[in-house]
Tab-separated table of C-alpha atoms and ligand atoms in Angstrom:
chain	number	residue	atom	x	y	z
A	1	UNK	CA	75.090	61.399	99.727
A	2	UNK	CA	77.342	64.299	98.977
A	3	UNK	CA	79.066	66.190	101.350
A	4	UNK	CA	78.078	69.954	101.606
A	5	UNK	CA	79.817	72.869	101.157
A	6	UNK	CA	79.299	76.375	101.883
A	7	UNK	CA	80.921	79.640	101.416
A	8	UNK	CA	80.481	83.251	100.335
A	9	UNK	CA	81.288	86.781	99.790
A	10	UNK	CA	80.128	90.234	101.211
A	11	UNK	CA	78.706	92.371	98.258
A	12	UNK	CA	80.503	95.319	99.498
A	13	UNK	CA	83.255	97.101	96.941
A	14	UNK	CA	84.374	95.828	93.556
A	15	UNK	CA	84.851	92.158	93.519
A	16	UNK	CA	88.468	91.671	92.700
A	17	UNK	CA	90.707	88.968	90.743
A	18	UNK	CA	92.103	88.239	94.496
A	19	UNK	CA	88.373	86.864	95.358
A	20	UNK	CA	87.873	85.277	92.221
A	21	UNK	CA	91.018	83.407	92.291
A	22	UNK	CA	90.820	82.516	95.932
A	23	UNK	CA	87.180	81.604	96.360
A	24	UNK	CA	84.724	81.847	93.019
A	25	UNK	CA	87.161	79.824	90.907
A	26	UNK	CA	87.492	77.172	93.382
A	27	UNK	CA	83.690	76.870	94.412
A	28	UNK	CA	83.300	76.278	90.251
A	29	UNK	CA	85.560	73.202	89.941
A	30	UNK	CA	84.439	71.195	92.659
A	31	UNK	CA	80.419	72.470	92.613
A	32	UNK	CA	79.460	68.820	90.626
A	33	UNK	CA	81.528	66.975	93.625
A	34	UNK	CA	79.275	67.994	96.874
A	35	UNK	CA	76.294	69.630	97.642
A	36	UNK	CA	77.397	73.546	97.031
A	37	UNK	CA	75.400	76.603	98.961
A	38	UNK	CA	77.370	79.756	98.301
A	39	UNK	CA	76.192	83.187	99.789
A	40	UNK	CA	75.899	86.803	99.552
A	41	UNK	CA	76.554	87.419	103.172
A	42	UNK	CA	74.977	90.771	103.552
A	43	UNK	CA	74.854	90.589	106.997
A	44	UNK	CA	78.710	91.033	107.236
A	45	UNK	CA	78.664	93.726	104.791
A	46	UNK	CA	76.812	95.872	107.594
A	47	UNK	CA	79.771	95.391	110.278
A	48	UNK	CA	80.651	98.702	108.448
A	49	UNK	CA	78.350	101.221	107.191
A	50	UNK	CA	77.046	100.416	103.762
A	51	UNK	CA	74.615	103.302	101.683
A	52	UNK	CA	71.511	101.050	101.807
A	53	UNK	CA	70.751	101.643	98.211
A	54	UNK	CA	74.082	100.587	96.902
A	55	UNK	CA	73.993	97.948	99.310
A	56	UNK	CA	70.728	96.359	97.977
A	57	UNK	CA	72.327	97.134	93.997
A	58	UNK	CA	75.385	95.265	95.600
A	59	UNK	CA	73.914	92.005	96.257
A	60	UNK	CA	72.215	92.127	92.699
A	61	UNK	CA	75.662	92.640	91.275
A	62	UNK	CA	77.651	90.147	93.176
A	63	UNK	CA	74.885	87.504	92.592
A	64	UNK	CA	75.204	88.398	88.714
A	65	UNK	CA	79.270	87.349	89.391
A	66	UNK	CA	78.619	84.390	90.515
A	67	UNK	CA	76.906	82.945	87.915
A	68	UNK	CA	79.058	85.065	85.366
A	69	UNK	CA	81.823	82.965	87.016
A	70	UNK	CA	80.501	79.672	86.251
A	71	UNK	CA	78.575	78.886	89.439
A	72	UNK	CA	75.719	76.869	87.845
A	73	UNK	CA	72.348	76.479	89.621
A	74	UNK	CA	71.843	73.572	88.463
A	75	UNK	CA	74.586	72.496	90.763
A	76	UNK	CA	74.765	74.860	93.472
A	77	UNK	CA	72.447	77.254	95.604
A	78	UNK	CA	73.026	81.033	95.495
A	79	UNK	CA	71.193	82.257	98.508
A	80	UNK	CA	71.522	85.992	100.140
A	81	UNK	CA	72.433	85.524	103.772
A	82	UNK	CA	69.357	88.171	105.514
A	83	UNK	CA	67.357	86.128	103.603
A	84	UNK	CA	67.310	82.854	105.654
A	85	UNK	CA	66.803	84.279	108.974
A	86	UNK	CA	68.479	81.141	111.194
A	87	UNK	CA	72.147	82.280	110.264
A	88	UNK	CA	71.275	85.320	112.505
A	89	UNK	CA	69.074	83.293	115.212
A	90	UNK	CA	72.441	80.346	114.854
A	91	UNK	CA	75.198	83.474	115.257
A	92	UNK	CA	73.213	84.224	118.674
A	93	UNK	CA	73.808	80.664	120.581
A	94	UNK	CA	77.132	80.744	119.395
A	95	UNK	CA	78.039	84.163	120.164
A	96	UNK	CA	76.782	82.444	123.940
A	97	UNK	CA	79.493	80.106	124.029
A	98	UNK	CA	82.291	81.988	122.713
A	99	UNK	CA	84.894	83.435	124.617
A	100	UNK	CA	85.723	87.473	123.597
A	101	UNK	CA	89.371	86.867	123.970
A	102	UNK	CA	88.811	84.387	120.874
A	103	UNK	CA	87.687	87.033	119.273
A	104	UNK	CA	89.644	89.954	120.087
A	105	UNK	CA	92.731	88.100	119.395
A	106	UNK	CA	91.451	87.574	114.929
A	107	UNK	CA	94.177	89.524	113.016
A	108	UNK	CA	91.005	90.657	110.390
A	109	UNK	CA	89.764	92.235	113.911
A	110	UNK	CA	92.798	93.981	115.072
A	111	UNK	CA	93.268	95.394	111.394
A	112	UNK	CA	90.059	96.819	110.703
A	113	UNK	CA	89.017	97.913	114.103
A	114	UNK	CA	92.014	99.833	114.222
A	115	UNK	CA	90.963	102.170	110.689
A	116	UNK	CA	87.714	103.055	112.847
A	117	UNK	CA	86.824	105.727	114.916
A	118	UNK	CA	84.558	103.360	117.464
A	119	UNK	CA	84.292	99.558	116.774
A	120	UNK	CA	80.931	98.689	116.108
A	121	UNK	CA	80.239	95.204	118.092
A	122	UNK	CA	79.542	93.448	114.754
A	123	UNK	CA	83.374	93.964	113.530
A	124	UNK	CA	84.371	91.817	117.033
A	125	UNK	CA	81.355	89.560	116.311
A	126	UNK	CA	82.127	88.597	112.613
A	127	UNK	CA	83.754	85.155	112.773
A	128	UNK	CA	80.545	84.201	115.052
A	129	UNK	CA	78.724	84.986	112.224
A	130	UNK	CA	80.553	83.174	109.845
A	131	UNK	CA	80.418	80.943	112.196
A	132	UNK	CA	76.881	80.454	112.242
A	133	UNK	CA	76.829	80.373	108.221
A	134	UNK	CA	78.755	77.654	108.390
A	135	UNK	CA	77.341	75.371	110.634
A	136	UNK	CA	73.599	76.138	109.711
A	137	UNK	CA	73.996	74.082	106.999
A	138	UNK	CA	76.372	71.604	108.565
A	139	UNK	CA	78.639	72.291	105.606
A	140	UNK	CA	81.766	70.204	105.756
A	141	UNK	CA	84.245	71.945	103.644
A	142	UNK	CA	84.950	75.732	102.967
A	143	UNK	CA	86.578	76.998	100.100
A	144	UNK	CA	88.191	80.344	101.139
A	145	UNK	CA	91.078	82.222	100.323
A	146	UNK	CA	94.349	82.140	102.907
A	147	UNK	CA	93.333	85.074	104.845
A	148	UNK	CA	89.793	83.414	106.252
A	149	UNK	CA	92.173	80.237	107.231
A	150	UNK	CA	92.170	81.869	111.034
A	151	UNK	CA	88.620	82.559	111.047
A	152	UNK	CA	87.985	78.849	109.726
A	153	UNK	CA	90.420	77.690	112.899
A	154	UNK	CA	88.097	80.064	114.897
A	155	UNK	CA	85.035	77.909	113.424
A	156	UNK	CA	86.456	74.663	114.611
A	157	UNK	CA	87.294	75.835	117.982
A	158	UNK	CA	83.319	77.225	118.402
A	159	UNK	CA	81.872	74.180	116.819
A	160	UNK	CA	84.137	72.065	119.242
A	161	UNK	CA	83.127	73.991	122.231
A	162	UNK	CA	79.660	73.762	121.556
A	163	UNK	CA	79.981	69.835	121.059
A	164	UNK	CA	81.497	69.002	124.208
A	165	UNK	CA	78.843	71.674	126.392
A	166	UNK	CA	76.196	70.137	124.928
A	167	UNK	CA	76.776	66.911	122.980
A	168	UNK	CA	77.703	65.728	119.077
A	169	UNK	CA	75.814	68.463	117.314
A	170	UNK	CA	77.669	70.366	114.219
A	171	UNK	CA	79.848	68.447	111.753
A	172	UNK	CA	83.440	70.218	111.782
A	173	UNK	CA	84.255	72.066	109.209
A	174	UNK	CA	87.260	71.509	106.971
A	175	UNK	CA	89.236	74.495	104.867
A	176	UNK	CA	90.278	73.999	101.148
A	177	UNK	CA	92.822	76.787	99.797
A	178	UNK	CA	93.066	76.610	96.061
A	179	UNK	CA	96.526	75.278	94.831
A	180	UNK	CA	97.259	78.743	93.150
A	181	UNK	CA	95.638	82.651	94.227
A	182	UNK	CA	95.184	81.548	97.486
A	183	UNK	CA	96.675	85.093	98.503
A	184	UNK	CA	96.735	87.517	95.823
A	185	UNK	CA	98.467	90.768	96.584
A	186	UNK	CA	97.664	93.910	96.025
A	187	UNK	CA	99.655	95.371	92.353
A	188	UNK	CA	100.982	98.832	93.730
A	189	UNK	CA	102.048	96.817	97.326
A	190	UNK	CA	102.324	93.621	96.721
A	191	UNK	CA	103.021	93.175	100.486
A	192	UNK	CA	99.522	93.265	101.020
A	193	UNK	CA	96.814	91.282	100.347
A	194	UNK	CA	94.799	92.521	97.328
A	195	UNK	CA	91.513	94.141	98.719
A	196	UNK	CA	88.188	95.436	98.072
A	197	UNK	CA	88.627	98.751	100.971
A	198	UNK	CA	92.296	99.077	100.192
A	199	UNK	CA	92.499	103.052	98.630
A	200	UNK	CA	94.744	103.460	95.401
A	201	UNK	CA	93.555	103.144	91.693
A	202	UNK	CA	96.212	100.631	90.967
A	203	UNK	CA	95.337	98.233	93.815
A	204	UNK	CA	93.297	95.573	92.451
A	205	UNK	CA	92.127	94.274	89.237
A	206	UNK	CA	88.340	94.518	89.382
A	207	UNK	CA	86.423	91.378	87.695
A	208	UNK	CA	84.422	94.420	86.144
A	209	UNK	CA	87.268	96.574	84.947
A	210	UNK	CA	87.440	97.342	81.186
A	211	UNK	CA	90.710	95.521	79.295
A	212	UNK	CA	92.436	98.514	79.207
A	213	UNK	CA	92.237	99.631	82.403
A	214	UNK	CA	93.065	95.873	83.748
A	215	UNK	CA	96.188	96.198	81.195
A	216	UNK	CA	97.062	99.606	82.519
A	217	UNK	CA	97.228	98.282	85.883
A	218	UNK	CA	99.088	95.343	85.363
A	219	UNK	CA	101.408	97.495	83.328
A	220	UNK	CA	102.205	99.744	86.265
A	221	UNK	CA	102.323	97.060	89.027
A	222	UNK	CA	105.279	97.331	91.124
A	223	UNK	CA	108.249	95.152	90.580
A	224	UNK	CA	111.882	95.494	91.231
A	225	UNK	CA	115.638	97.530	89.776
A	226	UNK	CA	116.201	93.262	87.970
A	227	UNK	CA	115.815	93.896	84.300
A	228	UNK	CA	114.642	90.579	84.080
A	229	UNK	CA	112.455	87.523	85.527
A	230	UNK	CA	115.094	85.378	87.339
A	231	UNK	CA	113.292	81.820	89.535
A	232	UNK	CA	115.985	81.819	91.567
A	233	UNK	CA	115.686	85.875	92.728
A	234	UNK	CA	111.592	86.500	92.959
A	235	UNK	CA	110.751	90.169	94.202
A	236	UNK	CA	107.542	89.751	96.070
A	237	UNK	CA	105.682	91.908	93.062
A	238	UNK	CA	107.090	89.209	90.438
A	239	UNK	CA	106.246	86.440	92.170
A	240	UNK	CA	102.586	87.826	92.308
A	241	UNK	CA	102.186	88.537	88.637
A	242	UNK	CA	103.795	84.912	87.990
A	243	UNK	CA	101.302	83.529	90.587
A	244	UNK	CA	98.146	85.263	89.476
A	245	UNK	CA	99.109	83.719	86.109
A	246	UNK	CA	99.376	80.368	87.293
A	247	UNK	CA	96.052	80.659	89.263
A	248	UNK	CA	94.395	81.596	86.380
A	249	UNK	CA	95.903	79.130	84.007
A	250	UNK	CA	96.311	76.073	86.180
A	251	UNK	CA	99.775	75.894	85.451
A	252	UNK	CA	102.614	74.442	88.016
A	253	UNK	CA	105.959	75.846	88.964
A	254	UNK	CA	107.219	73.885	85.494
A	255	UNK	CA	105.435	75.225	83.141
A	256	UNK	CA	105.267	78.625	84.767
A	257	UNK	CA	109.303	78.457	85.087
A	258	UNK	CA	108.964	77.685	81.295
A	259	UNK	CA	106.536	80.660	80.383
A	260	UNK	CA	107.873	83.488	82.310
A	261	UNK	CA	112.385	83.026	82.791
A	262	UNK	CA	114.519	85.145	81.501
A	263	UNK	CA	111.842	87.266	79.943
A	264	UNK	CA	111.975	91.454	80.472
A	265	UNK	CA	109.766	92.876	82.771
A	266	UNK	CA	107.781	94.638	80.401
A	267	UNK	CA	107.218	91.576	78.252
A	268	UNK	CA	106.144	89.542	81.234
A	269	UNK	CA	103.579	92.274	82.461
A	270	UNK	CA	102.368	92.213	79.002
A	271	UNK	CA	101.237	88.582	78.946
A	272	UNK	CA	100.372	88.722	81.981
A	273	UNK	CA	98.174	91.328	80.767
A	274	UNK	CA	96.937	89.135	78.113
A	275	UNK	CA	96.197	86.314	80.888
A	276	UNK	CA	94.094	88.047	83.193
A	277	UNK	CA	92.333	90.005	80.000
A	278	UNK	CA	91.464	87.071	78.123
A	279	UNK	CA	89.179	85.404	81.474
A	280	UNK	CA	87.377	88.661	82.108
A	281	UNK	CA	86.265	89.257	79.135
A	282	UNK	CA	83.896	86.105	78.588
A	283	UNK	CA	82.999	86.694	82.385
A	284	UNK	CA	81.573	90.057	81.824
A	285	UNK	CA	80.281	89.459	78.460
A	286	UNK	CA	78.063	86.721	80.531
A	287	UNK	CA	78.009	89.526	83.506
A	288	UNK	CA	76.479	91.661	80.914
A	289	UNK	CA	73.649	89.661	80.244
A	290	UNK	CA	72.828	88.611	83.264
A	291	UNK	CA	72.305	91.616	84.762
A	292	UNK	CA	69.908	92.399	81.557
A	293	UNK	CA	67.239	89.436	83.047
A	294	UNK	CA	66.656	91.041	86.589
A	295	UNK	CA	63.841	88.727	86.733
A	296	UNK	CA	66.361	85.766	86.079
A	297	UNK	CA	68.418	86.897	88.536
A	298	UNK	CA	65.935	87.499	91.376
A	299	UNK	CA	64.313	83.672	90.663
A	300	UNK	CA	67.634	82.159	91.043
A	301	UNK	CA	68.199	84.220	94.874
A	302	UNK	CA	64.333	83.415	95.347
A	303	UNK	CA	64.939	79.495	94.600
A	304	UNK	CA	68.064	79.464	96.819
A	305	UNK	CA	66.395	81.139	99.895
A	306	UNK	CA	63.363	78.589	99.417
A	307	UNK	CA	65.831	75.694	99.057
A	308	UNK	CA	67.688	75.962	101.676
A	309	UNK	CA	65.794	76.745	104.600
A	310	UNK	CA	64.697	73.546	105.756
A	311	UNK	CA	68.352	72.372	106.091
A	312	UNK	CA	69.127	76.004	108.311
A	313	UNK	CA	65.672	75.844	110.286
A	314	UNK	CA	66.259	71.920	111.070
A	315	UNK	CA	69.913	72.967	112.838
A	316	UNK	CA	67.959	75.710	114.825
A	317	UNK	CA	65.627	73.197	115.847
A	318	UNK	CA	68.399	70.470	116.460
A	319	UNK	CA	70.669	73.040	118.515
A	320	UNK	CA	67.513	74.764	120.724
A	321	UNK	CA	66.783	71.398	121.658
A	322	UNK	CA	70.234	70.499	122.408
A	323	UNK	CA	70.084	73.899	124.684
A	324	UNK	CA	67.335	73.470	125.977
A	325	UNK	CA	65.386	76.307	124.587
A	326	UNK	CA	61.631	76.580	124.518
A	327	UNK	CA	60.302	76.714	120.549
B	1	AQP	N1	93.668	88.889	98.029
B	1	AQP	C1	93.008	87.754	98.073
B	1	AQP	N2	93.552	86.618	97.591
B	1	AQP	C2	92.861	85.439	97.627
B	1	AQP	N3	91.615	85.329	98.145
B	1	AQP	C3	91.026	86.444	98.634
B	1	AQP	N4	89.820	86.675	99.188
B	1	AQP	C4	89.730	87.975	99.515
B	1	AQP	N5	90.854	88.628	99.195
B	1	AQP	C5	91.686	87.700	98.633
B	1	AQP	C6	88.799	85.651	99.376
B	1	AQP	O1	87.596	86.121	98.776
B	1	AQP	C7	86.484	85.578	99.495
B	1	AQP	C8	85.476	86.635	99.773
B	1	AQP	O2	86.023	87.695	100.531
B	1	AQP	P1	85.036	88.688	101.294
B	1	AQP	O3	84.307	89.545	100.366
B	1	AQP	O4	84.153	87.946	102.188
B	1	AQP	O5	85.919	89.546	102.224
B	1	AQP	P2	87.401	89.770	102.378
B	1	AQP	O6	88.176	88.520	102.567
B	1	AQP	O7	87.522	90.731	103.501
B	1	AQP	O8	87.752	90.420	100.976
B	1	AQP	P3	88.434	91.767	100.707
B	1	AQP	O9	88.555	91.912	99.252
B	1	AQP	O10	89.702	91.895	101.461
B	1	AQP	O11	87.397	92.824	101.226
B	1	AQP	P4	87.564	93.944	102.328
B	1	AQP	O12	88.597	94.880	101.817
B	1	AQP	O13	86.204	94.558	102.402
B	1	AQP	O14	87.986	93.282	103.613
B	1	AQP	C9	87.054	84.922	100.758
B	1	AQP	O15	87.077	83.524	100.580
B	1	AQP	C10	88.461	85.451	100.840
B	1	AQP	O16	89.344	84.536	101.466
C-alpha cells in the first residue's frame, strides 16, 4: 500500500512562483509515488477576514491551479477543506491537548498577529488546524515550503502528545522540502520570503501574471553595485534569481554555475526572465481552460470531498474512542 500524503494551500491572494516552487511543483513529481490528498484549506483563509464572495471565487481559482500545475486526478484528490467537516471536529481534540505556549511561541504567529489590530483566536489556533488536516488522513509525508517546517515540528510534537495521553493513534508526520524554491524571496526584498499579503507591485511573480509584467518584474528585482554574477560573492537578490532558476529547471549548483557566471546583470535577469516566462505560459494556457469547464472543475472538488471522507470520519471515530467520547 502507498503511503499518503497530504498538503495544501489557502485560496487567499495571488498564488505566487514562491508557492508553486515550494509546494505545487513538488506535490506533482512524487503524486504517482503515494497516495496524494492536496487541499484548499479555506478554513485557514478565514483566520483573517476574507470578502466572502471573493473568497468562494478564490477556491474556484486555486483549484483551477492545481490542476493547471499538473496535479492529475487521476493520481491525487483535490478536496476543499470546509468541505469534509472532521478536519474542524479533529482541530477541536487537538486544540484540547495542546499547550498555548506551543502556540504563542510559532514565528508565522508572532509575525502576523503583530500587523493586526486584535488577534482573532484562529491566527493563535492555526497550526492546530493544520494540525488536524494532517492527521485526519494519517498522511505520512508533507510537502511544504521552508517556512511551514516549524509548524510541521509543531505537528509532531501534538501528534506525540496525543499518543502517549491516550495510546498509538496518529502516524507521525514527516516534512519533504523540495531540493530547490524551498524559500523563494520576495524580488524588491529579497530578505523576505516571497508572499501572497506582502504590499508592493514588484513583490512576487504571480502564476497568473501576463509575460510582460512577470518580465518587468524580474527586470526590476533588486540586486547589488557588482556589474556582474560572481559564485564566489552572491548578493542575497542574485542568489534568488539564480535559485528560482534552478527550482524551475532542476538544475544543480554545476550547471547553474555554468549558466549564470560571469554574465551582466541585465543579461542574467533577462533569462531569467525567459525561465520563469516560458513555465507560466503553458500553465495558464491550461489555467485558461480550465476555468472555461466550471462544471469540470466543481466534479473534480465534488469527487475529492466524496473520496475522502471515509478515511477523515474513520480517524474521528478512531480518536473519540480513544477519548472516550460518546458518538
Ligand atoms: N516564498 C515561498 N517560498 C517557498 N514556498 C513557499 N510557500 C509559501 N511561500 C513560499 C509554500 O506555499 C504553500 C502554501 O502556502 P499558503 O498559501 O498556505 O500560505 P503561506 O505559506 O502563508 O503563503 P504566503 O504566500 O506567504 O501567504 P500569506 O502572505 O497569506 O501568508 C506552503 O507549503 C508554503 O510553505
Amino acid at each position: 500500500m502507498k503511503a499518503r500524503v497530504f498538503s495544501g494551500v489557502q485560496p487567499t491572494g495571488n498564488l505566487h512562483i514562491g508557492n508553486y516552487l515550494g509546494a505545487l511543483k513538488n506535490w506533482v513529481e512524487i503524486q504517482g509515488n503515494y497516495e496524494s490528498i492536496f487541499g484548499i484549506v479555506d478554513l485557514h483563509a478565514v483566520t483573517v477576514y476574507q470578502e466572502p464572495a471573493e473568497l468562494r471565487a478564490k477556491i474556484l481559482e486555486t483549484a483551477a491551479l492545481f490542476l493547471a500545475a499538473g496535479i492529475d486526478p487521476k493520481h491525487s484528490t483535490i478536496v476543499v477543506q470546509s468541505s469534509v467537516p472532521e478536519h474542524a471536529e479533529l482541530a477541536w481534540m487537538l486544540t484540547c491537548v495542546t499547550p498555548v505556549g506551543w502556540l504563542e511561541r510559532m514565528t508565522q504567529y508572532k509575525a502576523k498577529s503583530q500587523a493586526q489590530e486584535t488577534v482573532g483566536d484562529g491566527l493563535l489556533q492555526y497550526p492546530v488546524l493544520m494540525t488536524a488536516d494532517i492527521l485526519v488522513y494519517q498522511a505520512a509525508v508533507v510537502p511544504v515550503g521552508e517556512d511551514q517546517a516549524q509548524h510541521l515540528e509543531l505537528a509532531r510534537d501534538i501528534a506525540q502528545r496525543f499518543n502517549s495521553l491516550y495510546g498509538e493513534t496518529f502516524v507521525m508526520p514527516g516534512t519533504s522540502l523540495p531540493l530547490a524554491g524551498a524559500r523563494v524571496m520576495g524580488l524588491d526584498d529579497p530578505t523576505k520570503k516571497m508572499s501572497k499579503s506582502a504590499a508592493g507591485s514588484g513583490h512576487a511573480i504571480g502564476l497568473s501574471d501576463a509575460p510582460e509584467v512577470a518580465r518587468k518584474k524580474i527586470m526590476r528585482a533588486t540586486t547589488d553595485s557588482q556589474p556582474a554574477v560572481d559564485f564566489e560573492n552572491l548578493s542575497p537578490g542574485v542568489l534568488n534569481l539564480i535559485e528560482i532558476s534552478k527550482a524551475f529547471m532542476g538544475w544543480g549548483s554545476q550547471q547553474a554555475n555554468a549558466e549564470f557566471s560571469g554574465l551582466r546583470y541585465g543579461d542574467l535577469k533577462k533569462k531569467v526572465a525567459d525561465i520563469v516566462v516560458s513555465h507560466l505560459e503553458p500553465m495558464q494556457k491550461r489555467y485558461a481552460e480550465i476555468m472555461n469547464e466550471p462544471g469540470y472543475l466543481t466534479g473534480v472538488l465534488k469527487e475529492g470531498a466524496e473520496r475522502v471522507s471515509p478515511i477523515a470520519k474513520s480517524t474521528v471515530q478512531l480518536v473519540k474512542e480513544r477519548m472516550g467520547l460518546y458518538a
